[in-house]
Amino acid sequence: MGYTTQSGRLAFNRLVTPTSDGSNSSAAANLDIELTAQAEIITGDFIILFIANDYIDPDLEAILNDDSKVAALSDLQELTVSQSALLWDGEIPMFARYENVRVLGDNSLNVDGTPITGYWSVEIKRLAVRLDLTLTLTYAQVRMWENAAGSSSPAAYLLHVDNIPGEQYLFPETDNSGVAHTSRAYEAKWESSGYPNYPGQIEQDNSDNSYTITFPRILLPESWFTDKNNESNAVEIRIGLSESGTDKTVSGRIGYDLTLPDYTLPRNTYLTVTATVVETEEKEELCMHLSVNDWDDGDVDDMTGNRELKVSAVKAEIDQPDEAVRIWFWTDQPEVSIHTMTVEGKNTDDVFYDLTGNSLGNFYFDNSTGEGWFDIITDLSKPEVTAGVSGQHGLILDAGELKRTITVTVNIP
């Protein structure tokens, strides 16, 4: 997205996806996230913003795709990413802002006084905080943790994260202490239980009969406030314990620097937390040691759990009744389907040819390789099409819990 430096008005809003160099057209080439991307833009002086993976928050994606809602740079100041979009095994929205960009033409530009010819290497930051937690408990403490689950079977071993901001702003260092806050629970399963796709795992150490519980990828929104030592704004970690019918909790606050203290959690921060429950004569306490780093400082595994779904494009345009637009995809999941959406009062099935049926001639998926494609074609046999369907339509590519929204703009009068 580019805004003119002088007026702050939107000059261009481009969806940029990685493409191959034209040497082949396989799904792998279309979906390789390491490939560079190209976009044609006008010359001039701009403030340029890069926003990636916004589709994980459909409300944000819809706004960014509507030029009338982002016509001025000031319109973006109130845009937020919902905390509910940050899943422990999900992808992460990313953002970068460059204030002084002069596009010169002939594949050259100047960024903050530095001339660039050819490809521009953009540094883009994650709109999330990553928390890796290791909790060590004794046998008795594990039983107390299990008892806190009540009568559920199997027992739900839950780690609670409290006081999470419900939203974080697109622009960095914007105070979000005034938004509604919420709590999230993350469940751990025994290593031998056959539940690989859970955020936490419990493992017994036979040498001392202790138990190690790991939560390797909890994603939280940025928590930013000017009064950094205000502990009421701090995010808290909590587990419940129950013994002889008495319920209790142990908890502790996390933050960027607890020695100051600074309870903020800036975006693109990576926290490693080791915790134990220490028993005193009066009560149990959660003791934590925090290591806080910039997410880019170390070699951090940033895969989306054990699941992936990539698509060659999330936007398509159709200008002719018989035109077919092919979308490539790749996934490591065994099943893929397409679901309908209703956009501007029109349902996907009312417009496109057999796009959500089970025996599609325009849909292909090989679960042995994970590669697939589908063709979006307007169906002239439907009265909704012959009557004119110009406008936006939508569909959802579904691979289990992984989903991608595809927006299709039809320009047929």
Coordinates of C-alpha atoms in Angstrom, one line a residue:
M1 CA 0.0 0.0 0.0
G2 CA 1.3 3.4 -0.9
Y3 CA 0.3 6.9 0.3
T4 CA 1.5 10.1 -1.2
T5 CA 3.9 11.9 1.0
Q6 CA 2.4 15.3 0.5
S7 CA -1.3 14.5 0.9
G8 CA -1.4 11.2 2.8
R9 CA -4.0 9.9 0.3
L10 CA -4.0 6.3 -1.1
A11 CA -2.0 6.1 -4.3
F12 CA -2.0 2.3 -4.8
N13 CA -3.1 -0.8 -3.0
R14 CA -1.6 -3.9 -4.5
L15 CA -1.9 -7.6 -3.6
V16 CA 1.6 -9.0 -4.2
T17 CA 2.1 -12.8 -4.2
P18 CA 5.3 -14.7 -4.9
T19 CA 5.5 -15.9 -8.5
S20 CA 7.9 -18.2 -10.5
D21 CA 10.3 -16.9 -13.1
G22 CA 8.2 -18.4 -15.8
S23 CA 10.4 -21.4 -16.3
N24 CA 7.7 -23.7 -15.1
S25 CA 4.1 -23.5 -14.0
S26 CA 3.9 -26.3 -11.4
A27 CA 2.1 -25.8 -8.1
A28 CA 5.5 -25.9 -6.3
A29 CA 6.8 -23.0 -8.3
N30 CA 3.6 -21.0 -7.8
L31 CA 3.7 -21.6 -4.0
D32 CA 7.3 -21.3 -3.1
I33 CA 7.4 -18.6 -0.4
E34 CA 11.1 -18.0 -0.9
L35 CA 10.5 -16.5 -4.4
T36 CA 10.6 -12.8 -4.9
A37 CA 7.5 -10.8 -5.8
Q38 CA 7.0 -8.0 -8.3
A39 CA 4.5 -5.1 -8.5
E40 CA 4.1 -2.2 -10.8
I41 CA 3.5 1.1 -9.2
I42 CA 3.6 4.7 -10.3
T43 CA 6.5 7.1 -9.8
G44 CA 6.5 9.6 -7.0
D45 CA 7.2 10.1 -3.3
F46 CA 5.3 7.8 -1.0
I47 CA 4.9 6.3 2.5
I48 CA 4.7 2.6 1.7
L49 CA 3.2 -0.1 4.0
F50 CA 3.6 -3.8 3.7
I51 CA 1.0 -6.1 5.3
A52 CA 1.3 -9.9 5.2
N53 CA -1.1 -12.7 6.2
D54 CA -3.9 -10.3 7.0
Y55 CA -6.3 -13.0 5.9
I56 CA -6.1 -14.6 9.3
D57 CA -8.3 -11.8 10.6
P58 CA -11.2 -11.6 8.0
D59 CA -12.4 -8.2 9.4
L60 CA -9.0 -6.6 8.8
E61 CA -8.7 -8.3 5.4
A62 CA -12.0 -6.9 4.3
I63 CA -11.1 -3.4 5.3
L64 CA -7.7 -3.5 3.6
N65 CA -9.3 -4.8 0.4
D66 CA -11.7 -1.9 0.2
D67 CA -9.9 1.2 -1.0
S68 CA -12.7 3.5 0.2
K69 CA -12.0 2.4 3.8
V70 CA -8.2 3.0 3.6
A71 CA -8.3 6.1 1.4
A72 CA -6.2 8.2 3.8
L73 CA -3.2 7.1 5.9
S74 CA -5.0 8.3 9.0
D75 CA -7.7 5.6 8.3
L76 CA -5.1 2.9 9.2
Q77 CA -4.4 4.3 12.7
E78 CA -7.5 2.6 14.2
L79 CA -7.0 -0.7 12.4
T80 CA -6.4 -3.7 14.7
V81 CA -5.7 -7.4 14.6
S82 CA -7.9 -9.5 16.8
Q83 CA -6.1 -11.7 19.4
S84 CA -8.5 -14.5 18.4
A85 CA -6.7 -14.7 15.0
L86 CA -3.4 -15.7 16.7
L87 CA -3.5 -19.5 16.9
W88 CA -0.7 -21.5 18.5
D89 CA -0.3 -23.4 15.2
G90 CA -1.4 -20.6 12.9
E91 CA 0.4 -18.1 10.7
I92 CA 1.2 -14.6 11.9
P93 CA 0.3 -11.2 10.4
M94 CA 3.3 -9.0 9.6
F95 CA 3.8 -5.3 9.0
A96 CA 6.4 -2.8 7.8
R97 CA 6.2 0.9 7.2
Y98 CA 8.7 3.0 5.2
E99 CA 8.3 6.7 5.4
N100 CA 10.5 8.1 2.7
V101 CA 10.3 6.2 -0.6
R102 CA 10.9 7.8 -3.9
V103 CA 9.9 5.6 -6.9
L104 CA 12.1 6.7 -9.8
G105 CA 11.1 4.3 -12.6
D106 CA 13.3 2.0 -14.6
N107 CA 13.3 -0.5 -11.7
S108 CA 14.9 1.9 -9.3
L109 CA 13.9 3.8 -6.2
N110 CA 15.4 5.6 -3.2
V111 CA 14.5 4.6 0.4
D112 CA 15.5 6.9 3.2
G113 CA 18.3 8.3 1.0
T114 CA 19.6 5.0 -0.1
P115 CA 19.4 4.3 -3.9
I116 CA 18.1 0.8 -4.8
T117 CA 18.1 -0.8 -8.2
G118 CA 16.4 -4.1 -8.9
Y119 CA 14.8 -5.9 -5.9
W120 CA 14.1 -4.1 -2.6
S121 CA 14.8 -6.2 0.5
V122 CA 12.0 -5.3 2.9
E123 CA 12.3 -5.9 6.6
I124 CA 8.9 -6.9 7.9
K125 CA 8.0 -7.5 11.6
R126 CA 5.6 -10.0 13.1
L127 CA 2.4 -8.6 14.7
A128 CA 2.7 -11.1 17.6
V129 CA 4.6 -12.1 20.7
R130 CA 5.8 -15.6 21.0
L131 CA 5.9 -17.4 24.3
D132 CA 7.7 -20.7 24.8
L133 CA 7.0 -22.1 28.3
T134 CA 8.5 -25.1 30.1
L135 CA 6.8 -26.0 33.4
T136 CA 8.3 -28.5 35.8
L137 CA 6.0 -30.2 38.4
T138 CA 6.3 -32.9 40.9
Y139 CA 4.1 -36.0 40.8
A140 CA 1.9 -34.6 43.6
Q141 CA 1.6 -31.2 41.8
V142 CA 0.6 -33.0 38.5
R143 CA -2.2 -34.8 40.5
M144 CA -3.3 -31.5 41.9
W145 CA -3.4 -30.0 38.5
E146 CA -5.3 -33.0 37.2
N147 CA -7.8 -32.6 40.1
A148 CA -8.4 -29.0 39.1
A149 CA -9.9 -30.3 35.8
G150 CA -12.9 -31.7 37.8
S151 CA -14.7 -34.7 36.6
S152 CA -13.8 -34.4 32.9
S153 CA -12.4 -37.6 31.3
P154 CA -9.7 -37.5 30.1
A155 CA -8.6 -34.8 32.4
A156 CA -7.9 -31.4 30.8
Y157 CA -4.5 -30.1 31.8
L158 CA -4.9 -26.3 31.2
L159 CA -2.5 -23.4 31.2
H160 CA -4.4 -20.1 31.4
V161 CA -3.1 -16.9 30.0
D162 CA -5.0 -13.9 31.4
N163 CA -5.3 -10.2 30.8
I164 CA -4.6 -10.5 27.0
P165 CA -5.5 -7.4 25.0
G166 CA -8.4 -8.3 22.7
E167 CA -6.8 -6.3 19.9
Q168 CA -3.5 -4.9 18.8
Y169 CA -3.1 -2.0 16.5
L170 CA -1.6 -2.3 13.1
F171 CA 0.8 0.6 13.8
P172 CA 3.5 -0.2 16.4
E173 CA 3.7 1.3 19.9
T174 CA 0.0 2.3 20.0
D175 CA -1.5 2.0 23.4
N176 CA -4.0 -0.8 23.6
S177 CA -4.5 -0.9 27.3
G178 CA -8.0 0.5 26.9
V179 CA -9.3 -2.3 24.7
A180 CA -11.3 -5.2 26.2
H181 CA -9.0 -7.9 27.6
T182 CA -9.6 -11.6 27.7
S183 CA -8.2 -15.0 28.8
R184 CA -7.2 -18.0 26.8
A185 CA -6.6 -21.6 27.9
Y186 CA -4.0 -24.0 26.3
E187 CA -4.3 -27.7 26.8
A188 CA -1.5 -30.2 27.4
K189 CA -1.6 -33.9 26.6
W190 CA 0.6 -36.8 27.7
E191 CA 3.4 -37.5 25.3
S192 CA 2.2 -41.1 24.9
S193 CA -1.5 -40.2 24.5
G194 CA -1.5 -40.0 20.7
Y195 CA -2.5 -36.3 20.5
P196 CA 0.2 -34.7 18.5
N197 CA -1.7 -31.5 17.6
Y198 CA -2.1 -30.0 21.0
P199 CA -0.3 -26.8 22.2
G200 CA 1.2 -28.5 25.2
Q201 CA 2.8 -31.9 26.0
I202 CA 3.5 -33.6 29.3
E203 CA 6.5 -35.9 29.7
Q204 CA 7.7 -37.8 32.7
D205 CA 11.4 -37.7 33.8
N206 CA 12.0 -41.2 35.2
S207 CA 15.3 -40.1 36.9
D208 CA 13.6 -38.0 39.6
N209 CA 9.9 -38.7 39.0
S210 CA 9.3 -35.1 37.9
Y211 CA 7.2 -34.0 35.0
T212 CA 8.0 -31.5 32.2
I213 CA 5.2 -29.7 30.5
T214 CA 6.1 -27.8 27.3
F215 CA 4.1 -25.2 25.5
P216 CA 6.4 -24.4 22.6
R217 CA 4.5 -21.8 20.6
I218 CA 1.9 -19.6 22.3
L219 CA 1.1 -16.5 20.2
L220 CA -0.1 -13.4 21.9
P221 CA -0.9 -9.9 20.6
E222 CA 1.3 -6.9 21.4
S223 CA 0.6 -5.4 24.8
W224 CA 1.6 -1.8 24.7
F225 CA 1.0 1.0 27.2
T226 CA 2.9 4.1 28.2
D227 CA 2.7 3.4 31.9
K228 CA 5.1 0.5 31.6
N229 CA 5.4 -0.3 35.3
N230 CA 1.6 -0.6 35.8
E231 CA 1.2 -4.2 36.8
S232 CA -2.6 -4.1 36.3
N233 CA -1.9 -4.1 32.5
A234 CA 0.5 -7.1 32.7
V235 CA -0.3 -10.4 31.0
E236 CA -0.5 -13.3 33.6
I237 CA 0.2 -17.0 33.4
R238 CA -1.9 -19.2 35.7
I239 CA -2.6 -22.9 36.4
G240 CA -5.3 -24.3 38.7
L241 CA -4.6 -26.8 41.5
S242 CA -6.9 -28.8 43.7
E243 CA -6.2 -30.8 46.8
S244 CA -8.7 -32.4 49.2
G245 CA -11.5 -30.4 47.8
T246 CA -9.7 -27.1 48.1
D247 CA -9.2 -25.2 44.8
K248 CA -6.3 -22.7 44.4
T249 CA -4.4 -21.1 41.6
V250 CA -0.8 -20.1 41.1
S251 CA 0.1 -17.3 38.7
G252 CA 2.8 -14.9 37.7
R253 CA 3.1 -11.8 35.5
I254 CA 5.3 -11.6 32.4
G255 CA 6.7 -8.6 30.7
Y256 CA 9.6 -7.2 28.7
D257 CA 11.8 -6.5 31.7
L258 CA 10.5 -7.4 35.2
T259 CA 13.6 -5.8 36.9
L260 CA 12.5 -2.3 36.0
P261 CA 9.6 -3.3 35.9
D262 CA 8.4 -3.1 32.3
Y263 CA 5.2 -5.1 31.8
T264 CA 4.7 -4.3 28.1
L265 CA 5.1 -7.0 25.4
P266 CA 6.2 -5.4 22.2
R267 CA 5.5 -7.0 18.9
N268 CA 8.1 -9.3 17.4
T269 CA 9.3 -10.3 20.9
Y270 CA 10.3 -13.9 21.8
L271 CA 9.9 -15.0 25.4
T272 CA 11.3 -18.2 26.8
V273 CA 9.9 -19.0 30.2
T274 CA 10.9 -21.7 32.6
A275 CA 8.5 -22.2 35.6
T276 CA 8.2 -24.3 38.7
V277 CA 5.6 -24.4 41.5
V278 CA 7.3 -23.8 44.8
E279 CA 5.5 -24.9 48.0
T280 CA 5.9 -22.7 51.1
E281 CA 4.3 -23.2 54.5
E282 CA 1.5 -20.9 53.6
K283 CA 0.8 -21.5 49.9
E284 CA 2.1 -22.6 46.5
E285 CA 3.7 -20.0 44.2
L286 CA 4.6 -20.0 40.5
C287 CA 8.2 -19.1 40.1
M288 CA 9.3 -18.1 36.6
H289 CA 12.5 -17.2 34.9
L290 CA 12.1 -15.1 31.7
S291 CA 14.5 -14.7 28.8
V292 CA 13.3 -12.0 26.4
N293 CA 14.8 -11.4 22.9
D294 CA 13.9 -9.8 19.7
W295 CA 12.3 -12.6 17.6
D296 CA 14.8 -12.1 14.8
D297 CA 17.9 -12.6 17.1
G298 CA 17.9 -16.4 17.2
D299 CA 17.2 -19.4 15.0
V300 CA 13.6 -19.8 16.1
D301 CA 11.4 -22.5 14.5
D302 CA 8.5 -20.5 13.1
M303 CA 6.6 -23.2 11.4
T304 CA 2.8 -23.3 11.9
G305 CA 2.7 -26.4 14.0
N306 CA 2.3 -29.5 12.0
R307 CA -0.1 -28.1 9.4
E308 CA 0.3 -26.0 6.3
L309 CA -1.9 -24.6 3.5
K310 CA -0.5 -22.4 0.8
V311 CA -2.3 -20.8 -2.1
S312 CA -1.0 -19.0 -5.2
A313 CA -3.4 -16.1 -4.9
V314 CA -6.1 -14.9 -2.5
K315 CA -7.6 -12.5 -5.1
A316 CA -8.8 -13.2 -8.7
E317 CA -10.6 -11.2 -11.4
I318 CA -12.9 -12.5 -14.2
D319 CA -13.7 -10.2 -17.1
Q320 CA -15.2 -12.6 -19.6
P321 CA -18.1 -15.2 -19.2
D322 CA -15.9 -18.1 -20.4
E323 CA -12.7 -17.0 -18.6
A324 CA -11.2 -19.5 -16.2
V325 CA -8.9 -18.4 -13.3
R326 CA -6.8 -21.2 -11.9
I327 CA -5.7 -21.1 -8.2
W328 CA -2.9 -23.5 -7.2
F329 CA -2.6 -24.8 -3.6
W330 CA -0.5 -27.1 -1.5
T331 CA -1.1 -28.6 1.9
D332 CA 0.2 -31.3 4.2
Q333 CA -3.4 -32.2 5.2
P334 CA -5.2 -35.2 3.7
E335 CA -8.5 -33.6 2.7
V336 CA -9.4 -30.3 1.0
S337 CA -12.8 -28.9 0.2
I338 CA -14.3 -25.6 -0.9
H339 CA -17.1 -23.9 1.0
T340 CA -19.5 -21.1 -0.1
M341 CA -19.6 -17.6 1.1
T342 CA -22.2 -14.9 0.7
V343 CA -20.9 -11.5 -0.4
E344 CA -23.1 -8.6 -1.2
G345 CA -26.1 -10.9 -1.1
K346 CA -24.7 -13.4 -3.6
N347 CA -23.7 -16.9 -2.8
T348 CA -20.7 -18.6 -4.5
D349 CA -22.9 -21.5 -5.8
D350 CA -25.2 -18.9 -7.5
V351 CA -22.3 -17.7 -9.7
F352 CA -19.6 -20.3 -10.4
Y353 CA -19.5 -23.6 -12.1
D354 CA -19.8 -26.6 -9.7
L355 CA -17.2 -25.0 -7.4
T356 CA -18.5 -26.6 -4.2
G357 CA -19.6 -29.9 -5.4
N358 CA -18.0 -33.3 -4.6
S359 CA -17.4 -34.5 -8.1
L360 CA -15.8 -31.5 -9.7
G361 CA -14.3 -31.4 -13.1
N362 CA -12.6 -28.1 -12.2
F363 CA -11.0 -29.2 -9.0
Y364 CA -7.9 -31.4 -8.5
F365 CA -6.2 -32.6 -5.4
D366 CA -3.5 -35.3 -5.0
N367 CA -3.2 -36.0 -1.3
S368 CA 0.0 -38.1 -1.9
T369 CA 1.9 -34.9 -3.0
G370 CA -0.3 -32.3 -1.4
E371 CA -0.6 -30.4 -4.7
G372 CA -3.9 -29.2 -6.1
W373 CA -5.8 -26.6 -8.1
F374 CA -9.2 -25.4 -8.9
D375 CA -10.7 -23.3 -11.8
I376 CA -13.1 -20.5 -11.1
I377 CA -15.5 -20.3 -14.0
T378 CA -18.8 -18.3 -14.2
D379 CA -21.7 -20.6 -15.1
L380 CA -23.8 -19.1 -17.9
S381 CA -26.6 -21.6 -17.3
K382 CA -27.5 -19.8 -14.1
P383 CA -29.9 -16.9 -14.3
E384 CA -27.9 -15.0 -11.7
V385 CA -25.0 -14.9 -14.1
T386 CA -26.9 -14.1 -17.3
A387 CA -28.6 -11.3 -15.4
G388 CA -25.2 -9.8 -14.6
V389 CA -23.0 -10.5 -11.5
S390 CA -20.4 -7.8 -11.5
G391 CA -19.0 -7.3 -8.0
Q392 CA -17.2 -9.2 -5.4
H393 CA -17.7 -12.9 -4.5
G394 CA -16.0 -15.2 -2.1
L395 CA -15.1 -18.8 -1.4
I396 CA -13.2 -20.6 1.3
L397 CA -10.5 -23.3 0.7
D398 CA -10.7 -25.6 3.7
A399 CA -8.0 -28.1 4.8
G400 CA -9.2 -29.1 8.2
E401 CA -8.7 -26.2 10.6
L402 CA -6.6 -24.4 8.0
K403 CA -8.6 -22.1 5.7
R404 CA -7.9 -19.5 3.0
T405 CA -10.5 -16.9 1.9
I406 CA -10.4 -16.3 -1.9
T407 CA -12.0 -13.0 -3.1
V408 CA -13.2 -13.1 -6.7
T409 CA -14.1 -9.8 -8.5
V410 CA -16.4 -10.4 -11.5
N411 CA -16.5 -7.6 -14.2
I412 CA -19.1 -9.0 -16.5
P413 CA -21.9 -6.5 -17.4

